[in-house]
CSV table of C-alpha atoms in Angstrom, one decimal:
chain,number,residue,atom,x,y,z
R,27,MET,CA,18.6,92.2,61.2
R,28,ASN,CA,20.2,95.1,62.7
R,29,SER,CA,19.8,96.7,65.7
R,30,GLU,CA,19.1,99.6,64.8
R,31,PHE,CA,15.6,99.1,63.3
R,32,ASN,CA,14.4,97.8,66.5
R,33,PRO,CA,11.0,99.5,67.8
R,34,PRO,CA,8.8,98.2,70.2
R,35,GLY,CA,7.4,95.3,68.3
R,36,GLY,CA,9.5,95.0,65.4
R,37,LYS,CA,9.4,91.5,65.1
R,38,GLN,CA,5.6,91.7,65.4
R,39,PHE,CA,5.6,94.1,62.6
R,40,LEU,CA,7.4,92.3,60.3
R,41,MET,CA,5.5,89.4,61.0
R,42,ALA,CA,2.4,91.6,59.7
R,43,LEU,CA,3.9,92.6,56.3
R,44,PRO,CA,3.8,89.6,54.5
R,45,ALA,CA,0.2,90.2,55.3
R,46,LEU,CA,-0.8,93.4,54.8
R,47,HIS,CA,1.4,93.6,51.5
R,48,VAL,CA,-1.2,90.5,50.0
R,49,GLU,CA,-4.3,92.6,51.4
R,50,PHE,CA,-2.9,95.9,49.7
R,51,ARG,CA,-1.9,94.2,46.4
R,52,MET,CA,-5.8,92.7,46.3
R,53,GLN,CA,-6.8,96.0,47.0
R,54,LEU,CA,-5.0,96.8,44.0
R,55,THR,CA,-5.9,95.2,41.7
R,56,ARG,CA,-9.6,95.7,42.7
R,57,MET,CA,-8.9,99.3,42.1
R,58,TYR,CA,-7.0,98.3,38.2
R,59,CYS,CA,-10.0,96.4,37.8
R,60,TYR,CA,-12.2,99.1,38.2
R,61,ILE,CA,-10.5,101.3,36.2
R,62,LEU,CA,-9.8,99.4,33.2
R,63,ASP,CA,-13.9,98.1,33.4
R,64,ASP,CA,-14.3,101.8,33.0
R,65,LYS,CA,-12.5,102.2,30.4
R,66,ARG,CA,-14.3,99.9,28.4
R,67,LEU,CA,-17.5,101.1,29.1
R,68,SER,CA,-16.3,104.4,28.2
R,69,LYS,CA,-15.3,103.2,24.9
R,70,VAL,CA,-18.1,101.2,25.1
R,71,ALA,CA,-20.9,104.2,25.4
């Protein structure tokens, strides 16, 4: 951890990053599933 990157509340931000990453990944997966479902439905229709 270099001292250059040390914004106010930087430690809290870094601690929160994994949780944000998990939430972001969940949302991306959900969107991806929706897109796949749409393609499947449009092929059937």
